[in-house]
Amino acid sequence: MTKITHNKPDSDFPTGLAKPAQRALANAGLRNLEQISHLSEEELNQLHGIGPKAVELLRQALRTKGLAFSEK
């Protein structure tokens, strides 16, 4: 019998991030906080599905990793 394994995403996004925000990030090719740190808040806000709560959760998660949004 073949064992089916599921690859765990290598995302380090914060828990509590809404599904629409997760989809918006995935659709933009963003898979982790390091990638998000290359965006400005303005660029992040332009993604459909990203709202103020998502931005705040991501800001806090970035801060805990010693990262921040870009100052573009």
PDB file of C-alpha atoms in Angstrom:
ATOM      1  CA  MET A   1       0.000   0.000   0.000  1.00  0.00           C
ATOM      2  CA  THR A   2       1.273   3.461  -0.900  1.00  0.00           C
ATOM      3  CA  LYS A   3       1.450   5.941   1.903  1.00  0.00           C
ATOM      4  CA  ILE A   4       0.150   9.383   0.986  1.00  0.00           C
ATOM      5  CA  THR A   5       2.007  12.231   2.594  1.00  0.00           C
ATOM      6  CA  HIS A   6       1.043  15.841   2.587  1.00  0.00           C
ATOM      7  CA  ASN A   7       3.742  18.436   2.342  1.00  0.00           C
ATOM      8  CA  LYS A   8       3.503  20.952   5.118  1.00  0.00           C
ATOM      9  CA  PRO A   9       3.640  24.467   3.756  1.00  0.00           C
ATOM     10  CA  ASP A  10       6.809  26.282   4.685  1.00  0.00           C
ATOM     11  CA  SER A  11       4.734  29.289   5.647  1.00  0.00           C
ATOM     12  CA  ASP A  12       5.481  31.045   8.891  1.00  0.00           C
ATOM     13  CA  PHE A  13       2.396  33.250   8.678  1.00  0.00           C
ATOM     14  CA  PRO A  14       0.728  34.017  12.000  1.00  0.00           C
ATOM     15  CA  THR A  15      -2.143  31.889  13.217  1.00  0.00           C
ATOM     16  CA  GLY A  16      -5.373  33.810  13.004  1.00  0.00           C
ATOM     17  CA  LEU A  17      -4.599  35.165   9.544  1.00  0.00           C
ATOM     18  CA  ALA A  18      -7.917  34.979   7.687  1.00  0.00           C
ATOM     19  CA  LYS A  19      -8.303  32.622   4.735  1.00  0.00           C
ATOM     20  CA  PRO A  20      -8.856  35.479   2.233  1.00  0.00           C
ATOM     21  CA  ALA A  21      -5.577  37.046   3.368  1.00  0.00           C
ATOM     22  CA  GLN A  22      -3.789  33.681   3.118  1.00  0.00           C
ATOM     23  CA  ARG A  23      -5.132  33.224  -0.422  1.00  0.00           C
ATOM     24  CA  ALA A  24      -4.113  36.761  -1.395  1.00  0.00           C
ATOM     25  CA  LEU A  25      -0.555  36.117  -0.225  1.00  0.00           C
ATOM     26  CA  ALA A  26      -0.402  32.721  -1.949  1.00  0.00           C
ATOM     27  CA  ASN A  27      -1.759  34.183  -5.201  1.00  0.00           C
ATOM     28  CA  ALA A  28       0.971  36.837  -5.046  1.00  0.00           C
ATOM     29  CA  GLY A  29       3.587  34.096  -4.634  1.00  0.00           C
ATOM     30  CA  LEU A  30       4.324  35.042  -1.030  1.00  0.00           C
ATOM     31  CA  ARG A  31       5.023  31.984   1.099  1.00  0.00           C
ATOM     32  CA  ASN A  32       6.807  33.336   4.184  1.00  0.00           C
ATOM     33  CA  LEU A  33       7.496  36.422   6.263  1.00  0.00           C
ATOM     34  CA  GLU A  34      10.928  36.964   4.710  1.00  0.00           C
ATOM     35  CA  GLN A  35       9.235  37.510   1.341  1.00  0.00           C
ATOM     36  CA  ILE A  36       6.623  39.810   2.864  1.00  0.00           C
ATOM     37  CA  SER A  37       9.369  41.939   4.419  1.00  0.00           C
ATOM     38  CA  HIS A  38      10.343  42.991   0.887  1.00  0.00           C
ATOM     39  CA  LEU A  39       6.954  44.689   0.452  1.00  0.00           C
ATOM     40  CA  SER A  40       5.830  48.021   1.771  1.00  0.00           C
ATOM     41  CA  GLU A  41       2.548  48.245   3.682  1.00  0.00           C
ATOM     42  CA  GLU A  42       1.128  50.116   0.701  1.00  0.00           C
ATOM     43  CA  GLU A  43       2.013  47.263  -1.647  1.00  0.00           C
ATOM     44  CA  LEU A  44       0.550  44.716   0.766  1.00  0.00           C
ATOM     45  CA  ASN A  45      -2.683  46.705   1.068  1.00  0.00           C
ATOM     46  CA  GLN A  46      -3.110  46.567  -2.704  1.00  0.00           C
ATOM     47  CA  LEU A  47      -3.638  42.803  -2.566  1.00  0.00           C
ATOM     48  CA  HIS A  48      -7.309  41.865  -2.686  1.00  0.00           C
ATOM     49  CA  GLY A  49      -8.097  40.081   0.580  1.00  0.00           C
ATOM     50  CA  ILE A  50      -5.641  41.979   2.750  1.00  0.00           C
ATOM     51  CA  GLY A  51      -7.227  44.279   5.295  1.00  0.00           C
ATOM     52  CA  PRO A  52      -6.128  46.221   8.371  1.00  0.00           C
ATOM     53  CA  LYS A  53      -6.309  43.178  10.676  1.00  0.00           C
ATOM     54  CA  ALA A  54      -4.108  41.107   8.340  1.00  0.00           C
ATOM     55  CA  VAL A  55      -1.584  43.934   8.079  1.00  0.00           C
ATOM     56  CA  GLU A  56      -1.406  44.240  11.871  1.00  0.00           C
ATOM     57  CA  LEU A  57      -1.005  40.474  12.362  1.00  0.00           C
ATOM     58  CA  LEU A  58       1.745  40.396   9.749  1.00  0.00           C
ATOM     59  CA  ARG A  59       3.456  43.462  11.279  1.00  0.00           C
ATOM     60  CA  GLN A  60       3.541  41.744  14.683  1.00  0.00           C
ATOM     61  CA  ALA A  61       4.796  38.467  13.173  1.00  0.00           C
ATOM     62  CA  LEU A  62       7.527  40.318  11.262  1.00  0.00           C
ATOM     63  CA  ARG A  63       8.572  42.130  14.431  1.00  0.00           C
ATOM     64  CA  THR A  64       8.956  38.863  16.355  1.00  0.00           C
ATOM     65  CA  LYS A  65      11.388  37.671  13.665  1.00  0.00           C
ATOM     66  CA  GLY A  66      13.335  40.918  13.661  1.00  0.00           C
ATOM     67  CA  LEU A  67      11.841  41.938  10.320  1.00  0.00           C
ATOM     68  CA  ALA A  68       9.677  44.825   9.141  1.00  0.00           C
ATOM     69  CA  PHE A  69       7.849  46.014   6.053  1.00  0.00           C
ATOM     70  CA  SER A  70       9.989  47.642   3.389  1.00  0.00           C
ATOM     71  CA  GLU A  71      10.215  51.427   3.372  1.00  0.00           C
ATOM     72  CA  LYS A  72       9.892  51.645  -0.436  1.00  0.00           C
TER      73      LYS A  72
END
